[in-house]
mmCIF file of C-alpha atoms and ligand atoms in Angstrom:
data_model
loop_
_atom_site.group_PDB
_atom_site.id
_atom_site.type_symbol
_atom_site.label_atom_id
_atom_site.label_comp_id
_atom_site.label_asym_id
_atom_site.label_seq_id
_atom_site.Cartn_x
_atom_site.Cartn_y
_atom_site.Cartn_z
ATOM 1 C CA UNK A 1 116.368 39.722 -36.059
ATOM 2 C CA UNK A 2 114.450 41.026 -33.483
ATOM 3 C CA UNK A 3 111.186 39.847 -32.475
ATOM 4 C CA UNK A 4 107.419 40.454 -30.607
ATOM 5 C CA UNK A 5 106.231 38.679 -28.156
ATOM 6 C CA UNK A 6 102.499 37.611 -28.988
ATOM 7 C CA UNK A 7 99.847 36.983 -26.174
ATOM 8 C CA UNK A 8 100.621 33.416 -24.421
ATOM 9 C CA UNK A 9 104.114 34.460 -24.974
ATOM 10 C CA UNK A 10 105.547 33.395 -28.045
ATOM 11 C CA UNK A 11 108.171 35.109 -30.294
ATOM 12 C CA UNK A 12 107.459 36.167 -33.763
ATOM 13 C CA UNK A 13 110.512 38.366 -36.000
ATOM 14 C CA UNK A 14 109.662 41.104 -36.956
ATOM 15 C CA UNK A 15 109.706 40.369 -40.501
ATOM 16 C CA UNK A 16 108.278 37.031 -42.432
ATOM 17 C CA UNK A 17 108.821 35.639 -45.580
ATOM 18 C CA UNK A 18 105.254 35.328 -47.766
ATOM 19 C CA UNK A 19 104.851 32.313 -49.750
ATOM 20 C CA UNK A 20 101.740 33.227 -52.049
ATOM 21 C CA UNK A 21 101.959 31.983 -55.889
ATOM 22 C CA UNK A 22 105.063 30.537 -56.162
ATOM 23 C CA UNK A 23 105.054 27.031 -56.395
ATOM 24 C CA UNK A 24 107.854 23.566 -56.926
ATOM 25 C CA UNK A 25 111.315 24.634 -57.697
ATOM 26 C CA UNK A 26 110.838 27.845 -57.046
ATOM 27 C CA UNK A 27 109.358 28.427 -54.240
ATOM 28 C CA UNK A 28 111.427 25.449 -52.585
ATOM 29 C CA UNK A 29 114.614 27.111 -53.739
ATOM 30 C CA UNK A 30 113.315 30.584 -52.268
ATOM 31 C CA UNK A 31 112.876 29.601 -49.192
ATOM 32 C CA UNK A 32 115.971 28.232 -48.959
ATOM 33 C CA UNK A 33 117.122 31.534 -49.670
ATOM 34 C CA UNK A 34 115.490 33.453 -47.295
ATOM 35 C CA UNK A 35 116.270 31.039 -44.515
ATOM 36 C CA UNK A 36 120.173 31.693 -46.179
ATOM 37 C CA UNK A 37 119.322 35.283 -45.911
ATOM 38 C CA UNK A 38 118.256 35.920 -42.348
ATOM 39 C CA UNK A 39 114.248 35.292 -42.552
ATOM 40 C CA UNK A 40 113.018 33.137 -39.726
ATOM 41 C CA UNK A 41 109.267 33.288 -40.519
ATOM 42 C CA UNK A 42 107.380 31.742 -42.747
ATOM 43 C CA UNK A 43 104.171 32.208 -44.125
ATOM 44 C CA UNK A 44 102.193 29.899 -46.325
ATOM 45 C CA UNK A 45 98.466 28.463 -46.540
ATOM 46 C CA UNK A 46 96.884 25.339 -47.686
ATOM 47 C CA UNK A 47 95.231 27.378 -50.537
ATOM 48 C CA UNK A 48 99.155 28.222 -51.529
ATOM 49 C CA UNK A 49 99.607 24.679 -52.596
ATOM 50 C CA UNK A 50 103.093 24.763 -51.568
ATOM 51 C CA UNK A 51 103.127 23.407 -48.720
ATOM 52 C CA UNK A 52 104.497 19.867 -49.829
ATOM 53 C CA UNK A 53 107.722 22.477 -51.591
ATOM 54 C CA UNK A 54 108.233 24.199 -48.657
ATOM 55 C CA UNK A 55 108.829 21.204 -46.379
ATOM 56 C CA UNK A 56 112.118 19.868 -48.163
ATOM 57 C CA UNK A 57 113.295 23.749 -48.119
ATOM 58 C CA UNK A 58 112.578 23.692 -44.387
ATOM 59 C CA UNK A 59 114.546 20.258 -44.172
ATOM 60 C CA UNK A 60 117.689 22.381 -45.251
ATOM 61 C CA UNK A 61 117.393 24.861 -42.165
ATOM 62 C CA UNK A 62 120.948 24.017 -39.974
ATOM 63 C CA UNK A 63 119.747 25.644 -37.296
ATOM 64 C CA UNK A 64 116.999 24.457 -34.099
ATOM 65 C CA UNK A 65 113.597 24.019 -35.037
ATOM 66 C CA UNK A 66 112.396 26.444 -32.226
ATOM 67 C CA UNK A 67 114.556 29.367 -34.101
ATOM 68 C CA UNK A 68 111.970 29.041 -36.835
ATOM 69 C CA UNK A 69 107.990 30.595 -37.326
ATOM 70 C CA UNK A 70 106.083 28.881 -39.453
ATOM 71 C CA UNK A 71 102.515 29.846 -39.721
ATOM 72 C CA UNK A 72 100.228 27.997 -41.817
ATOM 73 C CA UNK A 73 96.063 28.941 -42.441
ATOM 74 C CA UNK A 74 93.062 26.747 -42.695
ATOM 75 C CA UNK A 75 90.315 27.972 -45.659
ATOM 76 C CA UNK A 76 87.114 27.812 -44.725
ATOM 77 C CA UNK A 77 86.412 24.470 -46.366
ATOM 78 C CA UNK A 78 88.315 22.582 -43.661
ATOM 79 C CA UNK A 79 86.279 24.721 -40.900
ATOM 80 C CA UNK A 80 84.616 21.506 -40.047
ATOM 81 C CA UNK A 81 87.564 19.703 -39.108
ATOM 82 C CA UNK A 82 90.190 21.799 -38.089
ATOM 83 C CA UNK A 83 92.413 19.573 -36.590
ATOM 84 C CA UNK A 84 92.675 17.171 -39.743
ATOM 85 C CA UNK A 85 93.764 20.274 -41.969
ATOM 86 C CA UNK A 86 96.551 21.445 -39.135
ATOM 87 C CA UNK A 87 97.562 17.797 -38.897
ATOM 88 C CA UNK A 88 97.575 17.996 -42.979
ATOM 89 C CA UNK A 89 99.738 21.310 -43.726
ATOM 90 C CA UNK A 90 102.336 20.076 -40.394
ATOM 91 C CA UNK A 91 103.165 17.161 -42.175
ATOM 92 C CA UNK A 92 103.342 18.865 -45.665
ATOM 93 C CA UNK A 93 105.228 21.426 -43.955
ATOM 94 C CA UNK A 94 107.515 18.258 -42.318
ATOM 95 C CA UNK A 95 106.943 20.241 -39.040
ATOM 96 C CA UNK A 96 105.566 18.962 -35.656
ATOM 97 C CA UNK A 97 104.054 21.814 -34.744
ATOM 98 C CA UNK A 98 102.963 24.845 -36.188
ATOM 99 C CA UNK A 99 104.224 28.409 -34.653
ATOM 100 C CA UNK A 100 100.826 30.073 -35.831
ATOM 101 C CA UNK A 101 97.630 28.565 -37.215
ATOM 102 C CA UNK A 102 95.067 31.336 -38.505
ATOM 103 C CA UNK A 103 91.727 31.200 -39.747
ATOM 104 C CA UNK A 104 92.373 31.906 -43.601
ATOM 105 C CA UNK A 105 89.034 33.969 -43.881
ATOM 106 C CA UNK A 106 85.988 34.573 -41.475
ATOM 107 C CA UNK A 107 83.518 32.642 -43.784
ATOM 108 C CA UNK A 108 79.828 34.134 -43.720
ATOM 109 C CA UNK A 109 78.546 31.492 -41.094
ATOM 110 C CA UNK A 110 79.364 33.333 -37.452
ATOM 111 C CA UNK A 111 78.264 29.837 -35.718
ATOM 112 C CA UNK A 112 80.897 27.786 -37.885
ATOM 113 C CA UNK A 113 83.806 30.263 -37.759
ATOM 114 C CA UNK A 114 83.327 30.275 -33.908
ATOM 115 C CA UNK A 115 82.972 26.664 -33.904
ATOM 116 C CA UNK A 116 86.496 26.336 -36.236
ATOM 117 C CA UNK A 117 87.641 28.667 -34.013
ATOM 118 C CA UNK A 118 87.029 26.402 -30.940
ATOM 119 C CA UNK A 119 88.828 23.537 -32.687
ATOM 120 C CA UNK A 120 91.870 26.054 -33.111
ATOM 121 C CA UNK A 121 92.273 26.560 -29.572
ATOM 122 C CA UNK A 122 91.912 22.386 -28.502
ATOM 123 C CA UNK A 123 94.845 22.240 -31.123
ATOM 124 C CA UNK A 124 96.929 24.899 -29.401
ATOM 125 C CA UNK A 125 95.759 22.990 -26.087
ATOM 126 C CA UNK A 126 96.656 19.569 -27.696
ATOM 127 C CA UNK A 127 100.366 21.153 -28.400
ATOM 128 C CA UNK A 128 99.865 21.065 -32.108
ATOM 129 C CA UNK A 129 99.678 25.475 -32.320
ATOM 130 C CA UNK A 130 101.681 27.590 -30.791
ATOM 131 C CA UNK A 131 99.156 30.596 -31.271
ATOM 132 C CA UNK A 132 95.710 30.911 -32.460
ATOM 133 C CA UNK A 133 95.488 33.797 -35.151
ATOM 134 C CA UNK A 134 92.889 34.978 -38.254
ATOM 135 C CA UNK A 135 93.102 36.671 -41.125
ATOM 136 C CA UNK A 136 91.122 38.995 -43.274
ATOM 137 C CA UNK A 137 88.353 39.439 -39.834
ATOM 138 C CA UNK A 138 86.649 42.401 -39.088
ATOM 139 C CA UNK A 139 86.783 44.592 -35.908
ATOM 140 C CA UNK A 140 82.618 42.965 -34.556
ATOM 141 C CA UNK A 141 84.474 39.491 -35.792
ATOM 142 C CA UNK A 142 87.479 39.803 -33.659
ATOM 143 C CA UNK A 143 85.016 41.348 -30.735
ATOM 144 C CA UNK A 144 82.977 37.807 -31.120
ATOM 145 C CA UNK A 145 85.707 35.890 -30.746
ATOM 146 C CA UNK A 146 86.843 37.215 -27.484
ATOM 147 C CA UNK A 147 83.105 37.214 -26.375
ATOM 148 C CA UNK A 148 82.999 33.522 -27.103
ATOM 149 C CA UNK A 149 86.419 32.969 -25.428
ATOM 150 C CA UNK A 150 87.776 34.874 -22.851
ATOM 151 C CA UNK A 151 90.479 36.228 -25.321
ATOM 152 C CA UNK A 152 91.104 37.523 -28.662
ATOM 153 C CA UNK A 153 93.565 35.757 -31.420
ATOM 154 C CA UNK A 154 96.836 36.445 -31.065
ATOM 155 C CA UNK A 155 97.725 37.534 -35.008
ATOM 156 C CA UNK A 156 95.599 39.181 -37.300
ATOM 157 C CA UNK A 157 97.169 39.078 -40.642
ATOM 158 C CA UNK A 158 95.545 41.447 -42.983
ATOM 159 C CA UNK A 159 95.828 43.245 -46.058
ATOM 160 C CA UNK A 160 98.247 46.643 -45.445
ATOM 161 C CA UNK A 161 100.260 48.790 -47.355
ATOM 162 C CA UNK A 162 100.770 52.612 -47.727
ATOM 163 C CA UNK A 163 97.972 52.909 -50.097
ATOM 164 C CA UNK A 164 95.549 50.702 -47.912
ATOM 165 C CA UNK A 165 95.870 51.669 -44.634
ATOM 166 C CA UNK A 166 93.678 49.745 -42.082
ATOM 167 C CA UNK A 167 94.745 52.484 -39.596
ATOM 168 C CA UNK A 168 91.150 51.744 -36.706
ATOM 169 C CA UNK A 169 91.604 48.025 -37.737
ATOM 170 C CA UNK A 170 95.651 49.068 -36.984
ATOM 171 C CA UNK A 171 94.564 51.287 -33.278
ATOM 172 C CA UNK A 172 92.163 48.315 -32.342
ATOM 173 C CA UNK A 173 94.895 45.262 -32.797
ATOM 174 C CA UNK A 174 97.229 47.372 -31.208
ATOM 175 C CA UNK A 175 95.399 48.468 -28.087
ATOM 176 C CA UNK A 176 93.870 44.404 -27.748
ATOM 177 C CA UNK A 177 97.617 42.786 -28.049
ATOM 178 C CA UNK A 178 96.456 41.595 -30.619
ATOM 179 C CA UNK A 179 99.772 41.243 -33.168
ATOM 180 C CA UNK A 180 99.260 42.396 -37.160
ATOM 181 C CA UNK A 181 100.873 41.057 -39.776
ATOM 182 C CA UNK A 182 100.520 43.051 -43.051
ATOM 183 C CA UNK A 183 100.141 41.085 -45.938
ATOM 184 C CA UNK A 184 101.345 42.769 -49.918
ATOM 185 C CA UNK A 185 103.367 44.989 -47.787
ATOM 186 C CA UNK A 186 104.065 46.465 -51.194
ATOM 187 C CA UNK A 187 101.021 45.879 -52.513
ATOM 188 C CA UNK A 188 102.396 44.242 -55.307
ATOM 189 C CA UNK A 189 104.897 46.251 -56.240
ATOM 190 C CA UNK A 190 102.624 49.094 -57.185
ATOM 191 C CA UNK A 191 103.481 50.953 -54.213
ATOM 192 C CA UNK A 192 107.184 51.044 -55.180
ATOM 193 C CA UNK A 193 106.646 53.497 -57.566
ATOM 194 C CA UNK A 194 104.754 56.416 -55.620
ATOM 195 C CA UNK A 195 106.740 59.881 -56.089
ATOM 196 C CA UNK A 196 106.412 60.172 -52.331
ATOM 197 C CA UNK A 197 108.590 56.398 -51.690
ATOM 198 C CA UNK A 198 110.743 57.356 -55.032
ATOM 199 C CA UNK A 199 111.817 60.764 -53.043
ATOM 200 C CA UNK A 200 112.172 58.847 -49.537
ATOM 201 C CA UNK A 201 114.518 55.836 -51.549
ATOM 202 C CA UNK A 202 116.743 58.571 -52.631
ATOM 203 C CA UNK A 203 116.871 60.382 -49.478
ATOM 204 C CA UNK A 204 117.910 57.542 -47.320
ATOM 205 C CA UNK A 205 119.942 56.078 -50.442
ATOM 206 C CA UNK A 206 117.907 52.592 -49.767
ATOM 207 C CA UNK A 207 114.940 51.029 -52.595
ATOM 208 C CA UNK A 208 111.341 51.842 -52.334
ATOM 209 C CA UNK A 209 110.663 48.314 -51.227
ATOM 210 C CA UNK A 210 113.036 49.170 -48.387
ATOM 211 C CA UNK A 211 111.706 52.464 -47.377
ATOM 212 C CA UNK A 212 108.078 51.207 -47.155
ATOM 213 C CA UNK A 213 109.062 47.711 -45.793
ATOM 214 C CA UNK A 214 110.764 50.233 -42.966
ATOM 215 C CA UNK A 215 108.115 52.580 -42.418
ATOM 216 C CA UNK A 216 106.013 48.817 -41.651
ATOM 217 C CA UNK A 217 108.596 47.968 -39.164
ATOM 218 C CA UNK A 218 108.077 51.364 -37.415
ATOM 219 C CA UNK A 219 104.402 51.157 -37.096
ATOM 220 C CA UNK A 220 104.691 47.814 -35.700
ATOM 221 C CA UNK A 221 103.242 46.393 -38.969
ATOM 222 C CA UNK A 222 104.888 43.207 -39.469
ATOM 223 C CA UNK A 223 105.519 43.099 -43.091
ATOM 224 C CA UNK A 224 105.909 39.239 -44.651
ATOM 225 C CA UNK A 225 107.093 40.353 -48.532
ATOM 226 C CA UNK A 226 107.199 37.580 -51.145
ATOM 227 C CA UNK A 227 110.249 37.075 -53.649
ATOM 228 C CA UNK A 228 111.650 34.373 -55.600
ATOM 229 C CA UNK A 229 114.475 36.152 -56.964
ATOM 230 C CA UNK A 230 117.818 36.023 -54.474
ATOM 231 C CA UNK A 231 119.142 39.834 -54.564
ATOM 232 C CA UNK A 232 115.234 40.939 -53.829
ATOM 233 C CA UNK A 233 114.450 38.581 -50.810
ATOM 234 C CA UNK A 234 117.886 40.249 -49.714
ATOM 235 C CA UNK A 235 116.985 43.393 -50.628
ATOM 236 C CA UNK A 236 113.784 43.531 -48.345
ATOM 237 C CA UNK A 237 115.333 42.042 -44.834
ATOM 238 C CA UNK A 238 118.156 44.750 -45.041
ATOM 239 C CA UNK A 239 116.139 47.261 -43.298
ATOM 240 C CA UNK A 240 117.180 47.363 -39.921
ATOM 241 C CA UNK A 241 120.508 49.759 -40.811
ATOM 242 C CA UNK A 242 118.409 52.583 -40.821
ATOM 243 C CA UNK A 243 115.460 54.307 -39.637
ATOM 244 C CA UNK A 244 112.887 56.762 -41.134
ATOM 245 C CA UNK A 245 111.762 60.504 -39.461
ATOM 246 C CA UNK A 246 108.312 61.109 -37.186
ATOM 247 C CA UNK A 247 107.728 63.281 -40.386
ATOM 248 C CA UNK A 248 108.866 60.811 -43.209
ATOM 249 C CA UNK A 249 106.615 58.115 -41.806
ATOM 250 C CA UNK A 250 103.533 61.113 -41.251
ATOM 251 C CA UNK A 251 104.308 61.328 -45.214
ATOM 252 C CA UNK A 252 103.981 57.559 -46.055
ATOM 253 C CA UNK A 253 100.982 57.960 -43.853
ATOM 254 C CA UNK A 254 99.190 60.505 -46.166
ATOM 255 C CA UNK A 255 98.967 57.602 -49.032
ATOM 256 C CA UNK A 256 96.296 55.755 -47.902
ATOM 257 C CA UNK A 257 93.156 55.540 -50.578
ATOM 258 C CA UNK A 258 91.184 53.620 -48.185
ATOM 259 C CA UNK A 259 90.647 50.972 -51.380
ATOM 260 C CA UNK A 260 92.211 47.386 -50.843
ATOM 261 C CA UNK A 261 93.292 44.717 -53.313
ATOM 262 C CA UNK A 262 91.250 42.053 -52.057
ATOM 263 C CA UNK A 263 87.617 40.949 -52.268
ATOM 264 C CA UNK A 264 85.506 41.984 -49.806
ATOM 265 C CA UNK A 265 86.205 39.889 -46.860
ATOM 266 C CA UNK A 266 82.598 39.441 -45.637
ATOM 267 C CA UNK A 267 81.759 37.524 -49.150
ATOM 268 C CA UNK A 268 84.590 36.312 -50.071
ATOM 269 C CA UNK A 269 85.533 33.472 -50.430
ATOM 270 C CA UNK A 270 81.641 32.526 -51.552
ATOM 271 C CA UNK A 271 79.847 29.411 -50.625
ATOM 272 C CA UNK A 272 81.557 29.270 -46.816
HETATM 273 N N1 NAP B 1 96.108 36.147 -45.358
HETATM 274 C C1 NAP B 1 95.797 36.446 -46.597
HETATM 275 O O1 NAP B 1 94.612 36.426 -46.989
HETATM 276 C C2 NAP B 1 96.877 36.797 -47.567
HETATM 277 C C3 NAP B 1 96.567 37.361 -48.816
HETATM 278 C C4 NAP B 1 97.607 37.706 -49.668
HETATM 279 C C5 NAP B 1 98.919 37.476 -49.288
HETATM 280 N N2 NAP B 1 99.205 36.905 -48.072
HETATM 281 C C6 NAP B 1 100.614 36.656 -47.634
HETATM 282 O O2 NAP B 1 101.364 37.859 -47.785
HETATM 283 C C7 NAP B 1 102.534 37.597 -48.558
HETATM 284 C C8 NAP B 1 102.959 38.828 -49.327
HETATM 285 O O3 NAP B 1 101.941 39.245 -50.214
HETATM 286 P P1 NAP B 1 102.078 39.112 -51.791
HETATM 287 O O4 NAP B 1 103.061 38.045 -52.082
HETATM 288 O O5 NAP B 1 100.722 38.946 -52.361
HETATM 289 O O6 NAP B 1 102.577 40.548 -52.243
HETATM 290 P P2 NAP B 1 103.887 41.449 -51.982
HETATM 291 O O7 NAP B 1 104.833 40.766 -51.054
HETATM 292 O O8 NAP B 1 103.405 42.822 -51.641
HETATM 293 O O9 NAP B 1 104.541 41.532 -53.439
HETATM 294 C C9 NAP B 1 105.105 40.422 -54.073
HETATM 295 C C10 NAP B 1 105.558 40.858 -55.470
HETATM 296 O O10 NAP B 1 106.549 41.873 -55.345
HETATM 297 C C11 NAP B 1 107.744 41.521 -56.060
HETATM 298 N N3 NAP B 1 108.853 41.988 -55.230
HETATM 299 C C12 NAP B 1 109.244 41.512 -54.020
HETATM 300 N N4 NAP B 1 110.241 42.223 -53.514
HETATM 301 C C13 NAP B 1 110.519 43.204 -54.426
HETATM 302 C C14 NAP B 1 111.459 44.260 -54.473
HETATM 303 N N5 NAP B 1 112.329 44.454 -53.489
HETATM 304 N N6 NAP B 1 111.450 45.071 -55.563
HETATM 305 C C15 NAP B 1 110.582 44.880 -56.575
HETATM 306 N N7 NAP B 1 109.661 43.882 -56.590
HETATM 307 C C16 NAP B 1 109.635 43.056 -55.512
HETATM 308 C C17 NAP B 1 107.681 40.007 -56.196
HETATM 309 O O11 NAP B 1 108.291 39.586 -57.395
HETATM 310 P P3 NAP B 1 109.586 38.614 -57.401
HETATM 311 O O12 NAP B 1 109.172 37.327 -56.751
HETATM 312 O O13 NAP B 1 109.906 38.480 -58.846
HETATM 313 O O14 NAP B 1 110.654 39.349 -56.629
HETATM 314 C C18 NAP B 1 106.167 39.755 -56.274
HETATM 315 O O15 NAP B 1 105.719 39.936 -57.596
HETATM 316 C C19 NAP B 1 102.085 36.431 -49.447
HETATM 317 O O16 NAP B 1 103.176 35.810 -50.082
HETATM 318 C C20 NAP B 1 101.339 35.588 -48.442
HETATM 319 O O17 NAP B 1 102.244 34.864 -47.625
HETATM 320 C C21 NAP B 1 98.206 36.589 -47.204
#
């Protein structure tokens, strides 16, 4: 697979394999099968609670440990000691190092989020990250960071999908080198069924979770889909056999309801 280069220089693929709400058996076996299948990225959280599952999967990898990505996230409540959670999910992960550490969610407390922040960089300095990232931020949030330090994270992973369509949040990543990572990159399946991706799946004789897992690749969107079911995890990395038109993806583009899934990120998650 091929892959971006992130600011400091690391390689991500261009696709990841998500890890939200699957948990023991199954997400242990899943993994394995999307390491089987040709994923190379993984993304989990503390707040997953898989972490201690995913390590034994990752145990099973034949290959070097440099040829995988495996990004973990701190939640707010471990803003305070950053270095103790990383320390925590690397060893549940049964990793040294991890390839990306983000910032789960900004929190509503600027000084502590820059603070955790701070802590995130000593741990990339102390060899423990590869690179700094966030999640769920806002444009002034991302500006604050770089105020604070000199540069801005190198992943944003936020919620993205043809009917949400962060598209200035998108523009501003984009022109800042800053990398995104698009999280439900089928919105939970309820994309899958728009007449416009229905239309596109026939045309290009692929599934709707290919065509808009595709149309992510194009825009540079790195999509990290979740499955725990073998032929599906398969399904969504065979994308790279074909490619959608300037006016196909201009169609996808015209789905975008400007509503997202998620809480609002500037309250949520409360009490941080
Ligand atoms: N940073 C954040 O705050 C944040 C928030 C949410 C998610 N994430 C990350 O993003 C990843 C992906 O998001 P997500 O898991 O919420 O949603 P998603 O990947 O958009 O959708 C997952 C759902 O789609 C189904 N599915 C997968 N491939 C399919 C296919 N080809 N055809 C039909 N159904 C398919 C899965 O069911 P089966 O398992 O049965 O196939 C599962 O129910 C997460 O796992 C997590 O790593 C990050």
């Amino acid at each position: 697979m091929q892959s971006y280069t992130l600011s400091g220089g690391v390689q991500i693929p261009v696709m990841g394999y998500g890890c939200y709400n699957a948990f023991g058996a199954e997400i242990e076996q899943a993994v394995e099968m999307a390491l089987e299948a040709g994923y190379r990225y993984i993304d989990t959280a503390e707040f997953y609670k898989n972490e201690p599952d995913i390590g034994p999967a990752l145990d099973t990898f034949a290959g070097k440990r440099e040829e995988l990505f495996v990004l973990s996230k701190a939640w707010p409540s471990s803003f305070d000691n950053m270095e103790e959670a990383c320390v925590r999910s690397a060893k549940n992960l049964h990793v040294e190092y991890l390839d990306a550490y983000l910032l789960h969610w900004p929190g509503t407390k600027e000084d502590r989020r820059l603070k955790a922040y701070g802590q995130l960089l000593a741990l990339a300095e102390k060899g423990l990250v590869r690179a700094p990232g966030v999640s769920n931020f806002s444009i002034e949030q991302l500006e604050r960071v770089k105020a604070e330090y000199g540069a801005y994270p190198a992943i944003h992973e936020i919620e993205c999908h043809p009917s949400y369509h962060p598209v200035e949040m998108i523009r501003f990543c984009q022109k800042h080198g800053i990398q995104v990572i698009s999280y439900e990159p089928i919105n939970r399946t309820a994309d899958l069924s728009l007449a416009p991706v229905l239309q596109l799946a026939e045309k290009y004789e692929h599934t709707p979770a290919q065509i808009v897992l595709r149309w992510h690749i194009q825009h540079d969107q790195l999509p990290i889909p979740k499955s725990s079911n073998e032929s599906r995890i398969k399904e969504n990395i065979a994308v790279f056999d074909f490619e959608l038109s300037k006016e196909d993806m201009a169609l996808l583009d015209t789905l975008d309801t400007g509503k997202r899934n998620g809480l609002d990120p500037m309250a949520f998650p409360p009490g941080f």
